Coordinates of C-alpha atoms in Angstrom, one line a residue:
X98 CA -21.3 4.8 -1.2
X99 CA -19.4 7.5 0.7
X100 CA -17.3 10.1 -1.2
X101 CA -14.5 11.8 0.7
X102 CA -12.4 14.7 -0.5
X103 CA -8.8 13.8 -1.0
X104 CA -7.2 16.0 1.6
X105 CA -9.8 15.1 4.2
X106 CA -9.2 11.4 3.6
X107 CA -5.4 11.8 3.9
X108 CA -5.9 13.8 7.2
X109 CA -8.2 11.2 8.6
X110 CA -6.1 8.2 7.7
X111 CA -3.0 9.9 9.1
X112 CA -4.9 10.4 12.3
X113 CA -5.5 6.7 12.5
X114 CA -1.8 5.8 12.1
X115 CA -0.7 8.6 14.5
X116 CA -3.0 6.9 17.1
X117 CA -1.2 3.6 16.4
X118 CA 2.3 4.7 17.4
X119 CA 3.5 6.0 14.0
X120 CA 5.3 9.3 14.0
X121 CA 3.4 12.2 12.5
X122 CA 5.7 12.0 9.4
X123 CA 5.1 8.2 8.9
X124 CA 1.4 8.5 9.6
X125 CA 1.0 11.1 6.8
X126 CA 3.3 9.2 4.5
X127 CA 1.2 6.0 4.8
X128 CA -2.0 8.0 4.4
X129 CA -0.7 9.8 1.3
X130 CA 0.4 6.6 -0.4
X131 CA -2.8 4.8 0.4
X132 CA -5.0 7.6 -0.8
X133 CA -2.9 8.0 -4.0
X134 CA -3.7 4.3 -4.8
X135 CA -7.4 5.2 -4.6
X136 CA -6.8 8.3 -6.7
X137 CA -5.3 6.1 -9.5
X138 CA -8.2 3.7 -9.3
X139 CA -6.3 1.0 -7.5
X140 CA -8.8 0.8 -4.6
X141 CA -7.4 -2.7 -3.7
X142 CA -4.2 -1.0 -2.5
X143 CA -5.8 2.1 -1.0
X144 CA -7.4 3.0 2.3
X145 CA -9.3 -0.3 2.4
X146 CA -5.9 -1.5 3.8
X147 CA -6.2 0.6 6.9
X148 CA -7.9 -2.1 9.0
X149 CA -5.4 -4.7 7.7
X150 CA -2.4 -2.6 8.5
X151 CA -3.6 -1.8 12.0
X152 CA -4.4 -5.5 12.6
X153 CA -0.8 -6.4 11.5
X154 CA 0.6 -3.7 13.8
X155 CA -1.3 -5.1 16.8
X156 CA 0.0 -8.6 15.9
X157 CA 3.6 -7.4 15.7
X158 CA 3.8 -8.3 12.0
X159 CA 4.7 -4.7 11.1
X160 CA 6.7 -2.3 13.2
X161 CA 6.2 1.5 13.1
X162 CA 9.0 4.0 12.5
X163 CA 11.7 1.7 11.2
X164 CA 14.8 2.7 9.3
X165 CA 15.9 0.2 6.7
X166 CA 19.3 -1.4 7.2
X167 CA 21.9 -1.7 4.4
X168 CA 23.4 -5.2 4.9
X169 CA 25.4 -5.3 1.7
X170 CA 26.8 -2.3 -0.2
X171 CA 28.7 -2.3 -3.4
X172 CA 29.0 0.4 -6.1
X173 CA 26.1 -1.0 -8.1
X174 CA 24.3 -3.3 -5.7
X175 CA 22.7 -3.1 -2.2
X176 CA 20.8 -5.5 0.0
X177 CA 18.4 -3.7 2.3
X178 CA 16.6 -5.1 5.2
X179 CA 13.3 -3.3 6.0
X180 CA 13.1 -4.8 9.5
X181 CA 9.3 -5.3 9.0
X182 CA 8.7 -1.6 8.9
X183 CA 5.8 -0.1 7.1
X184 CA 6.4 -0.5 3.4
X185 CA 5.6 3.2 2.8
X186 CA 8.5 4.0 5.0
X187 CA 11.2 1.5 4.2
X188 CA 10.6 1.1 0.5
X189 CA 11.3 4.7 -0.5
X190 CA 14.5 4.4 1.5
X191 CA 15.5 1.4 -0.6
X192 CA 14.5 3.1 -3.8
X193 CA 16.6 6.2 -3.0
X194 CA 19.6 3.9 -2.5
X195 CA 19.0 2.3 -5.9
X196 CA 18.6 5.7 -7.6
X197 CA 21.8 7.1 -6.1
X198 CA 23.8 4.1 -7.2
X199 CA 22.3 4.2 -10.7
X200 CA 23.2 7.9 -11.1
X201 CA 26.9 7.0 -10.5
X202 CA 27.1 3.7 -12.3
X203 CA 24.3 3.9 -14.9
X204 CA 22.9 0.6 -13.7
X205 CA 22.0 -0.6 -10.2
X206 CA 20.1 -3.3 -8.3
X207 CA 18.6 -3.3 -4.9
X208 CA 17.3 -6.3 -3.0
X209 CA 14.8 -5.2 -0.4
X210 CA 13.8 -7.8 2.1
X211 CA 11.4 -8.0 5.1
X212 CA 9.4 -4.9 4.2
X213 CA 5.8 -4.4 5.4
X214 CA 3.2 -4.2 2.7
X215 CA 4.8 -1.9 0.1
X216 CA 1.4 -0.9 -1.4
X217 CA 1.1 0.0 -5.1
X218 CA 4.4 -1.0 -6.7
X219 CA 3.8 1.6 -9.4
X220 CA 4.6 4.3 -6.7
X221 CA 8.2 3.2 -6.7
X222 CA 8.5 3.0 -10.5
X223 CA 7.0 6.6 -10.6
X224 CA 9.6 7.7 -8.0
X225 CA 12.4 6.4 -10.1
X226 CA 10.9 7.8 -13.3
X227 CA 10.6 11.2 -11.8
X228 CA 14.4 11.2 -11.6
X229 CA 14.7 10.1 -15.3
X230 CA 15.4 6.4 -14.5
X231 CA 13.9 3.2 -15.9
X232 CA 13.1 0.6 -13.3
X233 CA 12.0 -3.0 -13.2
X234 CA 10.5 -4.6 -10.0
X235 CA 9.9 -8.2 -9.0
X236 CA 7.9 -8.5 -5.8
X237 CA 6.6 -11.3 -3.6
X238 CA 4.7 -11.5 -0.4
X239 CA 6.1 -14.1 2.0
X240 CA 3.5 -15.7 4.2
X241 CA 0.7 -14.7 1.8
X242 CA -0.5 -17.9 0.1
X243 CA -3.3 -16.8 -2.2
X244 CA -2.9 -18.0 -5.7
X245 CA -3.2 -21.4 -7.3
X246 CA -0.5 -22.1 -10.0
X247 CA -1.7 -23.0 -13.5
X248 CA -3.5 -26.4 -13.5
X249 CA -3.9 -26.5 -9.7
X250 CA -6.5 -25.6 -7.1
X251 CA -4.4 -25.1 -4.0
X252 CA -2.7 -21.9 -2.8
X253 CA 1.0 -21.9 -3.6
X254 CA 1.9 -18.4 -4.7
X255 CA 1.4 -14.9 -3.5
X256 CA -0.1 -12.4 -6.0
X257 CA 3.5 -11.7 -6.9
X258 CA 3.4 -8.2 -8.6
X259 CA 5.6 -7.2 -11.5
X260 CA 6.2 -3.6 -12.5
X261 CA 8.2 -1.6 -15.1
X262 CA 8.5 2.2 -15.2
X263 CA 9.8 4.3 -18.2
X264 CA 10.3 8.0 -17.8
X265 CA 9.1 10.5 -20.4
X266 CA 10.5 14.1 -20.2
X267 CA 7.7 16.6 -19.7
X268 CA 5.1 13.8 -19.5
X269 CA 3.8 11.2 -17.0
X270 CA 5.9 8.1 -17.1
X271 CA 4.7 4.8 -18.6
X272 CA 4.1 2.4 -15.7
X273 CA 3.1 -1.2 -16.2
X274 CA 2.1 -2.5 -12.8
X275 CA 0.1 -5.7 -12.2
X276 CA -0.4 -8.7 -10.0
X277 CA 0.4 -12.0 -11.7
X278 CA -3.0 -13.3 -10.5
X279 CA -6.2 -12.5 -12.3
X280 CA -6.9 -10.0 -9.5
X281 CA -4.9 -8.7 -6.6
X282 CA -6.0 -10.0 -3.2
X283 CA -7.1 -6.4 -2.5
X284 CA -9.7 -6.6 -5.3
X285 CA -11.2 -9.6 -3.6
X286 CA -11.2 -7.6 -0.4
X287 CA -12.9 -4.7 -2.2
X288 CA -15.6 -7.1 -3.6
X289 CA -16.1 -8.6 -0.2
X290 CA -16.8 -5.1 1.2
X291 CA -19.4 -4.1 -1.3
X292 CA -17.2 -2.8 -4.0
X293 CA -16.6 -3.8 -7.6
X294 CA -17.4 -7.4 -8.3
X295 CA -14.7 -9.9 -9.4
X296 CA -14.3 -10.9 -13.0
X297 CA -15.9 -14.2 -14.0
X298 CA -13.7 -17.2 -12.9
X299 CA -11.2 -15.1 -10.9
X300 CA -11.3 -17.7 -8.1
X301 CA -11.1 -21.5 -8.1
X302 CA -12.5 -23.7 -5.3
X303 CA -11.0 -26.9 -4.0
X304 CA -13.2 -29.0 -6.3
X305 CA -11.9 -27.1 -9.3
X306 CA -15.0 -25.1 -9.9
X307 CA -14.5 -21.4 -10.9
X308 CA -16.1 -18.7 -8.8
X309 CA -16.4 -14.9 -8.2
X310 CA -17.6 -15.3 -4.6
X311 CA -15.0 -13.8 -2.1
X312 CA -16.1 -16.4 0.4
X313 CA -14.2 -18.9 -1.7
X314 CA -11.0 -17.1 -0.6
X315 CA -12.0 -15.8 2.9
X316 CA -14.6 -18.3 4.1
X317 CA -17.7 -17.0 5.8
X318 CA -17.4 -13.3 6.9
X319 CA -19.5 -10.4 8.1
X320 CA -19.8 -7.1 6.2
X321 CA -17.4 -5.2 8.4
X322 CA -15.5 -8.0 10.1
X323 CA -12.0 -9.2 9.3
X324 CA -11.0 -11.1 6.2
X325 CA -8.6 -14.1 6.6
X326 CA -7.5 -15.8 3.4
X327 CA -6.5 -18.9 5.4
X328 CA -10.1 -19.6 6.2
X329 CA -11.3 -20.1 2.6
X330 CA -11.3 -23.4 0.7
X331 CA -10.2 -21.9 -2.6
X332 CA -7.6 -19.6 -4.2
X333 CA -7.2 -16.8 -6.7
X334 CA -6.2 -17.9 -10.2
X335 CA -3.0 -16.9 -12.0
X336 CA -3.6 -14.7 -15.0
X337 CA -2.8 -15.8 -18.6
X338 CA -2.8 -19.5 -17.9
X339 CA 0.8 -20.9 -17.8
X340 CA 2.3 -17.5 -18.6
X341 CA 1.1 -15.7 -15.5
X342 CA 1.8 -18.7 -13.4
X343 CA 5.4 -18.8 -14.7
X344 CA 6.0 -15.1 -14.1
X345 CA 4.6 -15.4 -10.6
X346 CA 7.2 -18.2 -9.9
X347 CA 9.9 -15.8 -11.1
X348 CA 8.7 -13.1 -8.8
X349 CA 8.7 -15.5 -5.9
X350 CA 12.2 -16.7 -6.6
X351 CA 13.7 -13.3 -7.4
X352 CA 11.6 -11.0 -5.1
X353 CA 11.4 -13.6 -2.4
X354 CA 14.2 -16.2 -2.4
X355 CA 17.0 -14.0 -3.8
X356 CA 16.3 -11.0 -1.6
X357 CA 16.3 -13.1 1.6
X358 CA 12.6 -12.5 2.3
X359 CA 11.9 -16.1 1.3
X360 CA 9.4 -17.4 -1.2
X361 CA 6.0 -17.6 0.3
X362 CA 4.9 -20.5 2.5
X363 CA 2.3 -21.1 5.2
X364 CA 3.1 -19.9 8.7
X365 CA 5.7 -17.4 7.5
X366 CA 5.6 -13.9 8.8
X367 CA 4.1 -11.5 6.2
X368 CA 6.7 -9.5 4.4
X369 CA 7.2 -8.1 0.9
X370 CA 10.4 -8.7 -0.9
X371 CA 11.4 -6.7 -3.9
X372 CA 14.3 -7.1 -6.4
X373 CA 14.5 -3.8 -8.4
X374 CA 16.8 -2.8 -11.2
X375 CA 17.5 0.8 -12.1
X376 CA 18.8 2.0 -15.5
X377 CA 19.9 5.5 -16.5
X378 CA 18.8 6.0 -20.2
X379 CA 21.2 8.8 -20.5
X380 CA 24.1 6.3 -20.0
X381 CA 22.7 3.4 -22.1
X382 CA 21.2 5.5 -24.9
X383 CA 24.5 6.4 -26.7
X384 CA 22.6 7.1 -30.0
X385 CA 20.2 9.5 -28.2
X386 CA 17.0 8.1 -29.7
X387 CA 15.3 6.8 -26.6
X388 CA 13.0 9.7 -25.7
X389 CA 12.0 10.3 -29.3
X390 CA 11.5 6.6 -30.0
X391 CA 9.3 6.2 -26.9
X392 CA 7.1 9.1 -28.0
X393 CA 6.9 7.8 -31.6
X394 CA 6.0 4.3 -30.6
X395 CA 3.4 5.3 -28.0
X396 CA 1.7 7.4 -30.7
X397 CA 1.9 4.5 -33.1
X398 CA 0.2 2.2 -30.5
X399 CA -2.5 4.7 -29.6
X400 CA -3.3 5.2 -33.3
X401 CA -4.4 1.6 -33.7
X402 CA -7.9 1.2 -35.0
X403 CA -10.0 -0.1 -32.0
X404 CA -12.1 -3.1 -32.1
X405 CA -15.9 -2.9 -31.7
X406 CA -16.9 -1.7 -28.3
X407 CA -13.5 -0.1 -27.5
X408 CA -13.3 3.7 -27.6
X409 CA -9.5 4.0 -27.9
X410 CA -6.4 1.9 -27.6
X411 CA -4.6 2.8 -24.4
X412 CA -1.1 2.5 -23.0
X413 CA -0.3 1.6 -19.4
X414 CA -1.1 4.5 -17.1
X415 CA -3.9 6.0 -19.2
X416 CA -6.7 4.7 -17.1
X417 CA -4.9 5.8 -13.9
X418 CA -4.4 9.4 -15.2
X419 CA -8.1 9.7 -16.1
X420 CA -9.2 8.3 -12.7
X421 CA -6.7 10.5 -10.8
X422 CA -8.1 13.7 -12.4
X423 CA -11.7 12.7 -11.8
X424 CA -11.2 11.7 -8.1
X425 CA -8.9 14.7 -7.4
X426 CA -11.8 16.9 -8.6
X427 CA -14.7 15.0 -7.1
X428 CA -13.4 13.0 -4.2
X429 CA -12.7 9.3 -3.5
X430 CA -15.7 7.0 -3.5
X431 CA -15.7 4.3 -0.9
X432 CA -18.3 1.5 -0.5
X433 CA -20.3 1.8 2.8
X434 CA -18.8 -1.5 4.1
X435 CA -15.3 -0.3 3.4
X436 CA -15.8 3.0 5.2
X437 CA -17.5 1.3 8.1
X438 CA -14.5 -1.0 8.6
X439 CA -12.1 2.0 8.5
X440 CA -14.2 3.9 11.0
X441 CA -14.4 0.9 13.3
X442 CA -10.6 0.6 13.2
X443 CA -10.2 4.4 13.9
X444 CA -12.4 4.1 17.0
X445 CA -10.3 1.0 18.1
X446 CA -7.1 3.1 18.1
X447 CA -8.7 6.1 19.8
X448 CA -9.5 8.5 17.0
X449 CA -12.1 11.0 18.2
X450 CA -15.6 11.2 16.9
X451 CA -14.9 14.8 15.9
X452 CA -12.2 13.6 13.5
X453 CA -14.5 10.9 12.0
X454 CA -17.2 13.5 11.4
X455 CA -14.8 16.0 10.0
X456 CA -13.7 13.5 7.3
X457 CA -17.2 13.2 5.8
X458 CA -18.3 16.8 6.4
X459 CA -19.1 18.7 3.2

């Protein structure tokens, strides 16, 4: 395991993307968002993605330095085309459009299509919450067949994330952010590179047997080599039996089909689609009870007597806050295989050995 201080990790990852044709501003933005995912404990959406992003860039699947295009604009609705730009660039552009409309109308919707990987969806809920806005996000990943629907063994769905953010004045927002699969694909990637093992039965093979072996999804692979989910014989399972599978379908139809990205299918260019709704509580909450009621109810939930083996009942965001504080203080831990893959990618794009050594210097 390698542990890297936060600022050094951001600087190093920014150097990688700056060597891969991103502007200095975009390179640092991507690096910051990826590192933030690690800080919150979502390693699946963190710097482990660097080799994947650079591979997509070389393939032309993602395009550096894009500006999202507004293709439909009404007082409360916008359709925004990300033009396959990095998600960390085009998604905040789309979110800002939604927030601006919401401030004027009290309610707004934005359909973002053809975005590169948008990373941790919770980032965008936090961005809206910082402006006092509630947000709901339905996301799909066109071209990313990974998940078997309930009762099946074949890949038919993306991991189809769903996210809700609720602001709290003077406190961190409540953010519910999860893939509709038992694990995000990135967690399979983490496990395949020496990180946290998968939960029991997270994957299903073609014969219907349950597994935790990343080779079921990726096929045979070397420790620092590429991972290709089209090479495996199995799939990730949807969470919650029919409920998770049904929510994933809604994310595909709303985040994918309705936005114009398209629901996922084989052979389709990778892109994230996101349908997001923004609500201004100051407009809706005519009785002015929302903030106080959120606080009261959160305290009520946390005061629940825990079952044996559980220290405390938590709300969404509690584990992330704890991990962020610990990793900000002590650095971001990365499995050796993960760091080796990132370093190999850095060398491929021309990052100097000095920069590599600087990242891990104490």
